[in-house]
mmCIF file of C-alpha atoms and ligand atoms in Angstrom:
data_model
loop_
_atom_site.group_PDB
_atom_site.id
_atom_site.type_symbol
_atom_site.label_atom_id
_atom_site.label_comp_id
_atom_site.label_asym_id
_atom_site.label_seq_id
_atom_site.Cartn_x
_atom_site.Cartn_y
_atom_site.Cartn_z
ATOM 1 C CA MET U 1 93.095 98.493 119.424
ATOM 2 C CA ASP U 2 90.663 95.999 120.808
ATOM 3 C CA LEU U 3 90.490 92.482 119.390
ATOM 4 C CA ASP U 4 89.190 90.959 122.618
ATOM 5 C CA GLY U 5 87.194 87.778 122.040
ATOM 6 C CA GLU U 6 88.182 87.591 118.379
ATOM 7 C CA CYS U 7 89.979 84.706 116.685
ATOM 8 C CA VAL U 8 92.632 85.351 114.038
ATOM 9 C CA VAL U 9 94.418 82.811 111.805
ATOM 10 C CA VAL U 10 97.900 83.799 110.578
ATOM 11 C CA THR U 11 99.452 81.667 107.829
ATOM 12 C CA GLY U 12 103.242 81.377 107.936
ATOM 13 C CA GLY U 13 102.876 82.649 111.487
ATOM 14 C CA ASN U 14 106.018 81.375 113.203
ATOM 15 C CA SER U 15 108.618 83.691 111.654
ATOM 16 C CA GLY U 16 109.253 87.120 110.163
ATOM 17 C CA ILE U 17 106.238 89.321 109.460
ATOM 18 C CA GLY U 18 103.866 86.461 110.357
ATOM 19 C CA ALA U 19 105.248 86.172 113.896
ATOM 20 C CA ALA U 20 105.024 89.954 114.307
ATOM 21 C CA ILE U 21 101.361 89.852 113.250
ATOM 22 C CA VAL U 22 100.728 87.039 115.747
ATOM 23 C CA ARG U 23 102.306 89.146 118.518
ATOM 24 C CA ALA U 24 100.385 92.299 117.558
ATOM 25 C CA VAL U 25 96.936 90.686 117.390
ATOM 26 C CA ALA U 26 97.556 88.650 120.565
ATOM 27 C CA ALA U 27 98.594 91.840 122.392
ATOM 28 C CA ALA U 28 95.283 93.374 121.261
ATOM 29 C CA GLY U 29 93.417 90.474 122.894
ATOM 30 C CA ALA U 30 92.790 88.077 119.990
ATOM 31 C CA ALA U 31 93.145 84.307 120.187
ATOM 32 C CA VAL U 32 95.507 83.158 117.431
ATOM 33 C CA ILE U 33 95.939 80.079 115.259
ATOM 34 C CA ILE U 34 99.590 80.057 114.184
ATOM 35 C CA ASP U 35 100.033 78.157 110.925
ATOM 36 C CA TYR U 36 103.534 76.855 110.124
ATOM 37 C CA ARG U 37 105.378 74.374 107.892
ATOM 38 C CA ALA U 38 108.914 74.342 109.309
ATOM 39 C CA ARG U 39 110.642 74.842 112.676
ATOM 40 C CA PRO U 40 107.982 73.536 115.120
ATOM 41 C CA GLU U 41 110.256 74.661 117.961
ATOM 42 C CA ASP U 42 109.823 78.298 116.898
ATOM 43 C CA THR U 43 106.056 77.843 116.959
ATOM 44 C CA ALA U 44 106.235 76.280 120.421
ATOM 45 C CA ASP U 45 108.333 79.238 121.672
ATOM 46 C CA LEU U 46 105.867 81.758 120.228
ATOM 47 C CA VAL U 47 102.860 79.952 121.729
ATOM 48 C CA GLN U 48 104.685 79.901 125.070
ATOM 49 C CA GLU U 49 105.498 83.614 124.819
ATOM 50 C CA ILE U 50 101.848 84.491 124.156
ATOM 51 C CA THR U 51 100.228 82.166 126.676
ATOM 52 C CA GLY U 52 102.868 83.165 129.248
ATOM 53 C CA ALA U 53 101.698 86.767 128.850
ATOM 54 C CA GLY U 54 98.075 85.702 129.433
ATOM 55 C CA GLY U 55 97.095 85.400 125.759
ATOM 56 C CA ARG U 56 95.666 82.531 123.738
ATOM 57 C CA ALA U 57 97.481 80.835 120.840
ATOM 58 C CA VAL U 58 97.677 77.392 119.231
ATOM 59 C CA GLY U 59 100.165 76.200 116.585
ATOM 60 C CA VAL U 60 98.851 74.133 113.644
ATOM 61 C CA GLU U 61 101.078 72.561 111.013
ATOM 62 C CA ALA U 62 99.326 72.921 107.643
ATOM 63 C CA ASP U 63 100.298 73.379 104.001
ATOM 64 C CA VAL U 64 98.319 76.408 102.850
ATOM 65 C CA SER U 65 99.156 75.864 99.191
ATOM 66 C CA THR U 66 96.270 73.350 99.150
ATOM 67 C CA PRO U 67 92.666 74.161 100.123
ATOM 68 C CA ALA U 68 92.751 71.104 102.414
ATOM 69 C CA GLY U 69 95.485 72.817 104.452
ATOM 70 C CA ILE U 70 93.398 75.980 104.688
ATOM 71 C CA ASP U 71 90.386 73.958 105.854
ATOM 72 C CA GLU U 72 92.488 72.515 108.696
ATOM 73 C CA LEU U 73 93.195 76.053 109.924
ATOM 74 C CA VAL U 74 89.568 77.176 109.791
ATOM 75 C CA SER U 75 88.530 73.998 111.644
ATOM 76 C CA ALA U 76 91.233 74.570 114.257
ATOM 77 C CA ALA U 77 89.937 78.112 114.858
ATOM 78 C CA VAL U 78 86.402 76.819 115.365
ATOM 79 C CA ASP U 79 87.471 73.810 117.463
ATOM 80 C CA HIS U 80 89.770 75.755 119.776
ATOM 81 C CA PHE U 81 88.134 79.157 119.976
ATOM 82 C CA GLY U 82 84.598 78.623 118.645
ATOM 83 C CA ARG U 83 84.803 81.163 115.818
ATOM 84 C CA LEU U 84 86.811 82.903 113.119
ATOM 85 C CA ASP U 85 86.994 86.699 112.808
ATOM 86 C CA ALA U 86 90.061 87.351 110.658
ATOM 87 C CA PHE U 87 92.260 85.327 108.310
ATOM 88 C CA VAL U 88 95.715 86.646 107.452
ATOM 89 C CA ASN U 89 97.207 85.259 104.227
ATOM 90 C CA ASN U 90 100.836 85.885 105.117
ATOM 91 C CA ALA U 91 102.726 82.734 104.048
ATOM 92 C CA GLY U 92 105.131 83.464 101.223
ATOM 93 C CA ILE U 93 108.356 82.490 99.502
ATOM 94 C CA GLU U 94 110.725 84.331 97.215
ATOM 95 C CA LYS U 95 112.911 82.685 94.531
ATOM 96 C CA ARG U 96 114.991 85.083 92.501
ATOM 97 C CA HIS U 97 114.942 84.639 88.705
ATOM 98 C CA SER U 98 114.102 86.598 85.566
ATOM 99 C CA ILE U 99 111.549 85.837 82.847
ATOM 100 C CA LEU U 100 114.356 84.254 80.791
ATOM 101 C CA GLU U 101 115.362 81.928 83.646
ATOM 102 C CA VAL U 102 112.076 80.878 85.243
ATOM 103 C CA THR U 103 111.126 77.181 85.106
ATOM 104 C CA GLU U 104 107.647 75.670 85.316
ATOM 105 C CA ASP U 105 108.365 74.016 88.655
ATOM 106 C CA THR U 106 109.678 77.125 90.375
ATOM 107 C CA PHE U 107 106.900 79.283 88.975
ATOM 108 C CA ASP U 108 104.230 76.818 90.142
ATOM 109 C CA GLN U 109 105.791 76.598 93.600
ATOM 110 C CA VAL U 110 105.893 80.369 94.139
ATOM 111 C CA ILE U 111 102.351 80.834 92.821
ATOM 112 C CA ALA U 112 101.032 77.981 94.987
ATOM 113 C CA VAL U 113 102.545 79.253 98.232
ATOM 114 C CA ASN U 114 101.969 82.976 97.670
ATOM 115 C CA LEU U 115 98.823 83.294 95.539
ATOM 116 C CA ARG U 116 96.854 80.028 95.463
ATOM 117 C CA SER U 117 96.993 79.994 99.271
ATOM 118 C CA ALA U 118 95.643 83.542 99.438
ATOM 119 C CA VAL U 119 92.819 82.824 96.961
ATOM 120 C CA PHE U 120 91.579 79.771 98.847
ATOM 121 C CA GLY U 121 92.352 81.306 102.232
ATOM 122 C CA THR U 122 90.057 84.187 101.270
ATOM 123 C CA GLN U 123 87.403 81.798 99.957
ATOM 124 C CA ARG U 124 87.363 79.441 102.945
ATOM 125 C CA ALA U 125 87.470 82.297 105.484
ATOM 126 C CA ALA U 126 84.642 84.137 103.701
ATOM 127 C CA GLN U 127 82.533 80.971 103.639
ATOM 128 C CA ARG U 128 83.010 80.624 107.387
ATOM 129 C CA PHE U 129 82.194 84.312 108.065
ATOM 130 C CA ILE U 130 78.980 84.008 106.038
ATOM 131 C CA GLU U 131 78.010 80.766 107.795
ATOM 132 C CA GLN U 132 78.678 82.400 111.181
ATOM 133 C CA GLY U 133 76.624 85.413 110.144
ATOM 134 C CA THR U 134 79.221 87.745 111.638
ATOM 135 C CA GLY U 135 81.150 89.236 108.725
ATOM 136 C CA GLY U 136 84.926 89.226 109.020
ATOM 137 C CA VAL U 137 88.236 90.423 107.619
ATOM 138 C CA VAL U 138 90.799 88.921 105.263
ATOM 139 C CA ILE U 139 94.239 90.517 105.218
ATOM 140 C CA ASN U 140 96.676 89.581 102.449
ATOM 141 C CA VAL U 141 100.300 90.392 103.144
ATOM 142 C CA SER U 142 101.426 91.277 99.638
ATOM 143 C CA SER U 143 104.401 93.541 98.895
ATOM 144 C CA VAL U 144 105.254 96.814 97.218
ATOM 145 C CA HIS U 145 105.870 94.407 94.340
ATOM 146 C CA GLU U 146 102.139 93.922 93.906
ATOM 147 C CA ASP U 147 102.437 97.099 91.831
ATOM 148 C CA TRP U 148 106.127 97.756 91.310
ATOM 149 C CA PRO U 149 108.423 95.656 89.106
ATOM 150 C CA MET U 150 111.496 94.040 90.645
ATOM 151 C CA PRO U 151 113.746 92.769 87.852
ATOM 152 C CA GLY U 152 115.114 89.328 88.677
ATOM 153 C CA ASN U 153 112.133 88.481 90.920
ATOM 154 C CA LEU U 154 109.595 87.501 88.261
ATOM 155 C CA SER U 155 107.448 84.808 89.897
ATOM 156 C CA TYR U 156 107.292 86.698 93.204
ATOM 157 C CA CYS U 157 106.127 89.892 91.458
ATOM 158 C CA VAL U 158 103.531 87.970 89.423
ATOM 159 C CA SER U 159 102.198 86.318 92.595
ATOM 160 C CA LYS U 160 101.963 89.647 94.433
ATOM 161 C CA GLY U 161 100.322 91.305 91.409
ATOM 162 C CA GLY U 162 97.719 88.534 91.557
ATOM 163 C CA MET U 163 97.115 89.292 95.236
ATOM 164 C CA ARG U 164 96.492 92.916 94.284
ATOM 165 C CA MET U 165 93.532 91.925 92.115
ATOM 166 C CA LEU U 166 92.416 89.299 94.629
ATOM 167 C CA ALA U 167 91.864 92.024 97.239
ATOM 168 C CA ARG U 168 90.027 94.246 94.798
ATOM 169 C CA THR U 169 87.820 91.601 93.168
ATOM 170 C CA ALA U 170 87.035 89.555 96.284
ATOM 171 C CA GLY U 171 86.639 92.789 98.279
ATOM 172 C CA VAL U 172 83.922 93.953 95.866
ATOM 173 C CA GLU U 173 82.237 90.544 95.802
ATOM 174 C CA LEU U 174 82.263 90.127 99.580
ATOM 175 C CA GLY U 175 81.355 93.678 100.653
ATOM 176 C CA PRO U 176 77.621 92.910 100.695
ATOM 177 C CA HIS U 177 78.357 90.025 103.106
ATOM 178 C CA GLY U 178 80.096 92.320 105.582
ATOM 179 C CA VAL U 179 83.487 90.823 104.725
ATOM 180 C CA ARG U 180 86.438 93.172 104.180
ATOM 181 C CA VAL U 181 89.490 92.192 102.121
ATOM 182 C CA VAL U 182 92.579 94.384 102.507
ATOM 183 C CA ASN U 183 96.157 94.023 101.292
ATOM 184 C CA VAL U 184 99.059 95.194 103.423
ATOM 185 C CA ALA U 185 102.050 95.848 101.181
ATOM 186 C CA PRO U 186 105.377 95.975 103.041
ATOM 187 C CA GLY U 187 108.567 97.338 101.515
ATOM 188 C CA ALA U 188 111.907 96.038 102.763
ATOM 189 C CA VAL U 189 111.589 94.368 106.178
ATOM 190 C CA ASN U 190 114.194 92.747 108.407
ATOM 191 C CA THR U 191 113.000 89.124 108.075
ATOM 192 C CA PRO U 192 114.457 85.758 107.017
ATOM 193 C CA ILE U 193 113.230 86.337 103.416
ATOM 194 C CA ASN U 194 115.729 89.236 103.191
ATOM 195 C CA GLU U 195 118.554 87.548 105.081
ATOM 196 C CA GLN U 196 121.032 87.710 102.187
ATOM 197 C CA THR U 197 120.611 91.473 101.787
ATOM 198 C CA MET U 198 120.672 92.171 105.526
ATOM 199 C CA LYS U 199 123.901 90.181 106.032
ATOM 200 C CA ASP U 200 125.755 92.052 103.300
ATOM 201 C CA ASP U 201 126.603 95.590 104.510
ATOM 202 C CA ALA U 202 127.086 96.999 101.010
ATOM 203 C CA LEU U 203 123.764 95.610 99.774
ATOM 204 C CA ARG U 204 121.973 96.732 102.916
ATOM 205 C CA HIS U 205 123.284 100.302 102.615
ATOM 206 C CA LYS U 206 122.351 100.368 98.947
ATOM 207 C CA LEU U 207 118.797 99.303 99.816
ATOM 208 C CA GLU U 208 118.530 101.765 102.716
ATOM 209 C CA GLY U 209 119.676 104.560 100.414
ATOM 210 C CA THR U 210 116.532 104.019 98.324
ATOM 211 C CA ILE U 211 114.157 104.308 101.310
ATOM 212 C CA PRO U 212 113.001 107.861 102.200
ATOM 213 C CA LEU U 213 112.792 106.898 105.911
ATOM 214 C CA GLY U 214 116.379 105.660 105.583
ATOM 215 C CA ARG U 215 115.997 102.220 107.109
ATOM 216 C CA VAL U 216 114.533 98.774 106.636
ATOM 217 C CA ALA U 217 111.322 98.119 108.634
ATOM 218 C CA ASP U 218 111.113 96.104 111.804
ATOM 219 C CA PRO U 219 108.480 93.327 111.398
ATOM 220 C CA ALA U 220 106.471 94.849 114.295
ATOM 221 C CA GLU U 221 105.870 97.914 112.137
ATOM 222 C CA ILE U 222 103.912 95.713 109.739
ATOM 223 C CA GLY U 223 102.196 93.722 112.525
ATOM 224 C CA ASP U 224 100.798 96.905 114.106
ATOM 225 C CA VAL U 225 99.184 97.987 110.832
ATOM 226 C CA VAL U 226 97.639 94.541 110.335
ATOM 227 C CA ALA U 227 96.154 94.599 113.869
ATOM 228 C CA PHE U 228 94.685 98.053 113.158
ATOM 229 C CA LEU U 229 93.186 96.916 109.831
ATOM 230 C CA ILE U 230 91.550 93.900 111.488
ATOM 231 C CA SER U 231 90.028 96.099 114.189
ATOM 232 C CA GLU U 232 86.743 98.009 114.125
ATOM 233 C CA LYS U 233 88.779 101.215 113.728
ATOM 234 C CA ALA U 234 89.318 100.198 110.083
ATOM 235 C CA ARG U 235 85.701 99.182 109.451
ATOM 236 C CA TYR U 236 85.411 101.270 106.256
ATOM 237 C CA VAL U 237 88.611 99.974 104.610
ATOM 238 C CA THR U 238 88.189 97.282 101.949
ATOM 239 C CA ALA U 239 89.148 96.219 98.399
ATOM 240 C CA THR U 240 92.369 98.195 98.534
ATOM 241 C CA THR U 241 96.008 98.112 99.612
ATOM 242 C CA VAL U 242 97.726 99.854 102.498
ATOM 243 C CA PHE U 243 101.422 100.368 101.698
ATOM 244 C CA VAL U 244 103.804 100.208 104.662
ATOM 245 C CA ASP U 245 107.079 100.867 102.897
ATOM 246 C CA GLY U 246 108.888 103.865 104.415
ATOM 247 C CA GLY U 247 108.193 105.640 101.121
ATOM 248 C CA ILE U 248 110.341 103.268 99.031
ATOM 249 C CA MET U 249 107.921 103.223 96.103
ATOM 250 C CA GLN U 250 107.992 107.014 95.790
ATOM 251 C CA GLY U 251 111.748 107.315 96.249
ATOM 252 C CA SER U 252 113.558 109.643 93.870
ATOM 253 C CA THR U 253 117.207 110.577 93.584
ATOM 254 C CA GLY U 254 116.162 114.086 92.569
ATOM 255 C CA LEU U 255 118.922 114.241 89.990
HETATM 256 C C1 BGC W 301 110.948 91.657 98.933
HETATM 257 C C2 BGC W 301 112.373 92.113 99.191
HETATM 258 C C3 BGC W 301 112.619 93.504 98.632
HETATM 259 C C4 BGC W 301 111.551 94.457 99.105
HETATM 260 C C5 BGC W 301 111.705 95.876 98.555
HETATM 261 C C6 BGC W 301 109.980 92.720 99.346
HETATM 262 O O1 BGC W 301 108.684 92.308 99.009
HETATM 263 O O2 BGC W 301 110.693 90.487 99.687
HETATM 264 O O3 BGC W 301 113.233 91.181 98.602
HETATM 265 O O4 BGC W 301 113.878 93.988 99.075
HETATM 266 O O5 BGC W 301 110.289 93.957 98.718
HETATM 267 O O6 BGC W 301 111.946 95.892 97.180
#
């Protein structure tokens, strides 16, 4: 994979899947803008890790749930590295509740962080790609739950379902501009969002029992796919979703 000379923005880039994407694209030669909201020390460590290995990375604190926050990231890419080649809408939160429990505030918060950010991240990145005249790639980190119900996780599933149609609709609209839009849909991954499940042996085994590959993913296994999809090797992939789920969505007990 060769991303030499390219500049990639990763939202929610200082932990979990985001940090793995940062590592994967930096290892492929890209300069990276690492967006974050919390734990500046983790961002500093990640920047140090990448620059120490000869790569290029800058941390930027920005709230991607507002278009103003997105604009800060695009400007940082241009100011620091002179261009933008890929924008990864990765930032996300998960708040467990059912349709009977959900409140307006919680719903709005989940939609703002997961979906609103991805809509305006796609818009602002596409505007920049068109202005640059280079084309570009938007990757949305969705979830198997963009297409698969998870009872008790209503707002999260609705937000990811919205991302599913974002990739398809924006992908169709932006194709003529040389801009690709692709969703990467992870299954269960060992990240802070799943901390509760991973800490509880019984829950973890129950989850692993539903995964044909028999284990939860390492974040790097998602990062590698994102780096591939950004690269020229994936130049004909757009307006669709690549599932990286160990087969969880097709799992069957066979009974
Ligand atoms: C969710 C996890 C869930 C996994 C598989 C992910 O998108 O964040 O909570 O375990 O999907 O269902």
